Amino acid sequence: MKQDFAITVDAVVFAEENAHLYLLVIKRKNDPYQGKWALPGGFLEEDELLHTGCLRELEEETGLLLKEMLQVGIYDEIDRDPRGRTLSIAFTTKLQQRKEIKGSDDAEEAQWVLLDELTELAFDHHKIINDALEKLQITR
């Protein structure tokens, strides 16, 4: 029996400046959750590794070019994506300062937001962010 499901990757990028913790988010250009804030990420291509796909999506959506990120975890809730069964693998890193970014590709906009001012996010991205904070041993 063939199962249809998608694999996505999400990037959780923090930056610490002047004792403030920022998170890189994008405003989604397309459904589902069009116009909502989300983590940069997207669908894995057939011929790429998870880590490579995450770095590619991050660069495509924000212009941010990174070389390394740590794997946070796998997110496999059955109904996490209204488009269908989707597994997401998240990666994270913390930068010493905010870098220049620009929304493009599937991102209408990219922005550094203060983590404490983060409001509603698409999908299960709040859970992923909390897990990334724990992985990097960052306390709020």
PDB file of C-alpha atoms in Angstrom:
ATOM      1  CA  MET A   1       0.000   0.000   0.000  1.00  0.00           C
ATOM      2  CA  LYS A   2       1.491   3.316  -1.105  1.00  0.00           C
ATOM      3  CA  GLN A   3       1.354   6.204   1.341  1.00  0.00           C
ATOM      4  CA  ASP A   4       1.380   9.802   0.169  1.00  0.00           C
ATOM      5  CA  PHE A   5       3.082  12.260   2.461  1.00  0.00           C
ATOM      6  CA  ALA A   6       5.388  15.231   2.151  1.00  0.00           C
ATOM      7  CA  ILE A   7       8.633  16.101   3.886  1.00  0.00           C
ATOM      8  CA  THR A   8       9.343  19.693   4.820  1.00  0.00           C
ATOM      9  CA  VAL A   9      12.158  21.483   6.630  1.00  0.00           C
ATOM     10  CA  ASP A  10      11.905  24.491   8.950  1.00  0.00           C
ATOM     11  CA  ALA A  11      14.630  26.924  10.039  1.00  0.00           C
ATOM     12  CA  VAL A  12      14.590  28.443  13.529  1.00  0.00           C
ATOM     13  CA  VAL A  13      17.153  31.266  13.451  1.00  0.00           C
ATOM     14  CA  PHE A  14      17.738  33.334  16.575  1.00  0.00           C
ATOM     15  CA  ALA A  15      19.937  36.394  16.953  1.00  0.00           C
ATOM     16  CA  GLU A  16      20.976  38.008  20.215  1.00  0.00           C
ATOM     17  CA  GLU A  17      21.605  41.752  20.266  1.00  0.00           C
ATOM     18  CA  ASN A  18      21.824  44.076  23.273  1.00  0.00           C
ATOM     19  CA  ALA A  19      20.421  41.389  25.593  1.00  0.00           C
ATOM     20  CA  HIS A  20      17.371  40.954  23.321  1.00  0.00           C
ATOM     21  CA  LEU A  21      16.550  37.709  21.557  1.00  0.00           C
ATOM     22  CA  TYR A  22      15.209  37.963  18.015  1.00  0.00           C
ATOM     23  CA  LEU A  23      13.657  35.311  15.776  1.00  0.00           C
ATOM     24  CA  LEU A  24      13.654  35.294  11.985  1.00  0.00           C
ATOM     25  CA  VAL A  25      10.137  34.856  10.569  1.00  0.00           C
ATOM     26  CA  ILE A  26       8.500  35.178   7.180  1.00  0.00           C
ATOM     27  CA  LYS A  27       5.023  36.279   6.158  1.00  0.00           C
ATOM     28  CA  ARG A  28       3.514  33.524   4.009  1.00  0.00           C
ATOM     29  CA  LYS A  29       2.674  34.487   0.454  1.00  0.00           C
ATOM     30  CA  ASN A  30       0.525  31.405  -0.249  1.00  0.00           C
ATOM     31  CA  ASP A  31      -2.135  29.245   1.368  1.00  0.00           C
ATOM     32  CA  PRO A  32      -2.408  27.667   3.795  1.00  0.00           C
ATOM     33  CA  TYR A  33      -2.003  30.465   6.331  1.00  0.00           C
ATOM     34  CA  GLN A  34      -1.492  33.124   3.666  1.00  0.00           C
ATOM     35  CA  GLY A  35      -0.462  36.406   5.314  1.00  0.00           C
ATOM     36  CA  LYS A  36       0.463  34.710   8.609  1.00  0.00           C
ATOM     37  CA  TRP A  37       3.911  34.671  10.166  1.00  0.00           C
ATOM     38  CA  ALA A  38       5.840  31.402  10.042  1.00  0.00           C
ATOM     39  CA  LEU A  39       9.312  29.966  10.228  1.00  0.00           C
ATOM     40  CA  PRO A  40      11.243  29.960   6.949  1.00  0.00           C
ATOM     41  CA  GLY A  41      11.044  26.552   5.332  1.00  0.00           C
ATOM     42  CA  GLY A  42       9.418  24.418   2.715  1.00  0.00           C
ATOM     43  CA  PHE A  43       9.324  21.150   0.852  1.00  0.00           C
ATOM     44  CA  LEU A  44      12.392  18.967   0.568  1.00  0.00           C
ATOM     45  CA  GLU A  45      13.489  18.198  -2.979  1.00  0.00           C
ATOM     46  CA  GLU A  46      13.935  14.559  -3.968  1.00  0.00           C
ATOM     47  CA  ASP A  47      17.676  14.832  -4.471  1.00  0.00           C
ATOM     48  CA  GLU A  48      18.715  16.759  -1.345  1.00  0.00           C
ATOM     49  CA  LEU A  49      19.610  16.012   2.239  1.00  0.00           C
ATOM     50  CA  LEU A  50      17.461  17.451   5.045  1.00  0.00           C
ATOM     51  CA  HIS A  51      20.157  19.879   6.217  1.00  0.00           C
ATOM     52  CA  THR A  52      20.843  21.072   2.658  1.00  0.00           C
ATOM     53  CA  GLY A  53      17.136  21.583   2.010  1.00  0.00           C
ATOM     54  CA  CYS A  54      16.755  23.659   5.147  1.00  0.00           C
ATOM     55  CA  LEU A  55      19.682  25.913   4.221  1.00  0.00           C
ATOM     56  CA  ARG A  56      18.300  26.269   0.665  1.00  0.00           C
ATOM     57  CA  GLU A  57      14.798  27.213   1.844  1.00  0.00           C
ATOM     58  CA  LEU A  58      16.247  29.688   4.349  1.00  0.00           C
ATOM     59  CA  GLU A  59      18.273  31.405   1.628  1.00  0.00           C
ATOM     60  CA  GLU A  60      15.405  31.376  -0.894  1.00  0.00           C
ATOM     61  CA  GLU A  61      12.894  32.910   1.509  1.00  0.00           C
ATOM     62  CA  THR A  62      15.090  35.349   3.465  1.00  0.00           C
ATOM     63  CA  GLY A  63      18.358  35.813   1.572  1.00  0.00           C
ATOM     64  CA  LEU A  64      20.229  34.572   4.648  1.00  0.00           C
ATOM     65  CA  LEU A  65      23.098  32.276   3.716  1.00  0.00           C
ATOM     66  CA  LEU A  66      24.260  29.969   6.514  1.00  0.00           C
ATOM     67  CA  LYS A  67      26.552  26.945   6.476  1.00  0.00           C
ATOM     68  CA  GLU A  68      25.546  25.038   9.610  1.00  0.00           C
ATOM     69  CA  MET A  69      22.463  24.427  11.716  1.00  0.00           C
ATOM     70  CA  LEU A  70      21.614  21.880  14.427  1.00  0.00           C
ATOM     71  CA  GLN A  71      18.733  19.465  13.992  1.00  0.00           C
ATOM     72  CA  VAL A  72      15.961  20.172  16.516  1.00  0.00           C
ATOM     73  CA  GLY A  73      13.567  17.334  15.864  1.00  0.00           C
ATOM     74  CA  ILE A  74      10.925  15.721  13.710  1.00  0.00           C
ATOM     75  CA  TYR A  75       7.320  16.938  13.782  1.00  0.00           C
ATOM     76  CA  ASP A  76       4.783  14.368  12.682  1.00  0.00           C
ATOM     77  CA  GLU A  77       1.388  15.294  14.103  1.00  0.00           C
ATOM     78  CA  ILE A  78      -1.187  13.856  11.699  1.00  0.00           C
ATOM     79  CA  ASP A  79      -3.030  17.144  11.115  1.00  0.00           C
ATOM     80  CA  ARG A  80      -0.117  19.623  11.359  1.00  0.00           C
ATOM     81  CA  ASP A  81      -0.625  20.770   7.743  1.00  0.00           C
ATOM     82  CA  PRO A  82      -4.064  21.267   6.173  1.00  0.00           C
ATOM     83  CA  ARG A  83      -2.658  20.303   2.740  1.00  0.00           C
ATOM     84  CA  GLY A  84      -2.139  16.706   3.842  1.00  0.00           C
ATOM     85  CA  ARG A  85       0.173  14.399   5.772  1.00  0.00           C
ATOM     86  CA  THR A  86       3.435  16.272   6.259  1.00  0.00           C
ATOM     87  CA  LEU A  87       6.516  15.447   8.297  1.00  0.00           C
ATOM     88  CA  SER A  88       8.768  18.375   9.153  1.00  0.00           C
ATOM     89  CA  ILE A  89      12.357  18.298  10.311  1.00  0.00           C
ATOM     90  CA  ALA A  90      13.462  21.495  12.040  1.00  0.00           C
ATOM     91  CA  PHE A  91      16.946  22.970  12.341  1.00  0.00           C
ATOM     92  CA  THR A  92      18.198  25.848  14.477  1.00  0.00           C
ATOM     93  CA  THR A  93      21.076  28.224  15.117  1.00  0.00           C
ATOM     94  CA  LYS A  94      21.807  31.365  17.100  1.00  0.00           C
ATOM     95  CA  LEU A  95      23.654  34.272  15.478  1.00  0.00           C
ATOM     96  CA  GLN A  96      25.668  36.921  17.325  1.00  0.00           C
ATOM     97  CA  GLN A  97      23.659  39.670  15.639  1.00  0.00           C
ATOM     98  CA  ARG A  98      20.825  40.165  13.173  1.00  0.00           C
ATOM     99  CA  LYS A  99      21.868  39.909   9.536  1.00  0.00           C
ATOM    100  CA  GLU A 100      20.316  41.676   6.580  1.00  0.00           C
ATOM    101  CA  ILE A 101      17.336  39.773   5.185  1.00  0.00           C
ATOM    102  CA  LYS A 102      14.793  40.199   2.414  1.00  0.00           C
ATOM    103  CA  GLY A 103      11.610  38.222   1.821  1.00  0.00           C
ATOM    104  CA  SER A 104      11.434  36.426  -1.522  1.00  0.00           C
ATOM    105  CA  ASP A 105      10.210  33.216  -3.161  1.00  0.00           C
ATOM    106  CA  ASP A 106       7.276  31.951  -1.007  1.00  0.00           C
ATOM    107  CA  ALA A 107       7.816  34.729   1.552  1.00  0.00           C
ATOM    108  CA  GLU A 108       5.942  37.992   1.111  1.00  0.00           C
ATOM    109  CA  GLU A 109       8.192  39.505   3.769  1.00  0.00           C
ATOM    110  CA  ALA A 110      10.989  38.488   6.139  1.00  0.00           C
ATOM    111  CA  GLN A 111      11.498  40.112   9.511  1.00  0.00           C
ATOM    112  CA  TRP A 112      13.451  39.835  12.763  1.00  0.00           C
ATOM    113  CA  VAL A 113      10.961  39.949  15.641  1.00  0.00           C
ATOM    114  CA  LEU A 114      11.611  40.116  19.357  1.00  0.00           C
ATOM    115  CA  LEU A 115      10.892  36.657  20.670  1.00  0.00           C
ATOM    116  CA  ASP A 116       8.833  38.104  23.543  1.00  0.00           C
ATOM    117  CA  GLU A 117       6.584  39.929  21.061  1.00  0.00           C
ATOM    118  CA  LEU A 118       5.859  36.897  18.909  1.00  0.00           C
ATOM    119  CA  THR A 119       2.155  36.481  18.242  1.00  0.00           C
ATOM    120  CA  GLU A 120       0.201  33.927  16.243  1.00  0.00           C
ATOM    121  CA  LEU A 121       2.200  31.655  13.953  1.00  0.00           C
ATOM    122  CA  ALA A 122       1.245  29.196  11.216  1.00  0.00           C
ATOM    123  CA  PHE A 123       1.303  25.426  11.663  1.00  0.00           C
ATOM    124  CA  ASP A 124       2.895  24.099  14.880  1.00  0.00           C
ATOM    125  CA  HIS A 125       5.756  26.592  14.757  1.00  0.00           C
ATOM    126  CA  HIS A 126       5.383  27.714  18.405  1.00  0.00           C
ATOM    127  CA  LYS A 127       6.203  24.165  19.516  1.00  0.00           C
ATOM    128  CA  ILE A 128       9.184  23.996  17.151  1.00  0.00           C
ATOM    129  CA  ILE A 129      10.506  27.330  18.481  1.00  0.00           C
ATOM    130  CA  ASN A 130      10.207  26.151  22.088  1.00  0.00           C
ATOM    131  CA  ASP A 131      12.051  22.932  21.234  1.00  0.00           C
ATOM    132  CA  ALA A 132      14.789  24.941  19.476  1.00  0.00           C
ATOM    133  CA  LEU A 133      15.225  27.157  22.545  1.00  0.00           C
ATOM    134  CA  GLU A 134      15.632  24.031  24.634  1.00  0.00           C
ATOM    135  CA  LYS A 135      18.098  22.490  22.142  1.00  0.00           C
ATOM    136  CA  LEU A 136      20.269  25.637  22.238  1.00  0.00           C
ATOM    137  CA  GLN A 137      19.811  25.918  26.030  1.00  0.00           C
ATOM    138  CA  ILE A 138      18.405  29.437  25.719  1.00  0.00           C
ATOM    139  CA  THR A 139      16.252  30.652  28.589  1.00  0.00           C
ATOM    140  CA  ARG A 140      13.694  33.350  27.987  1.00  0.00           C
TER     141      ARG A 140
END
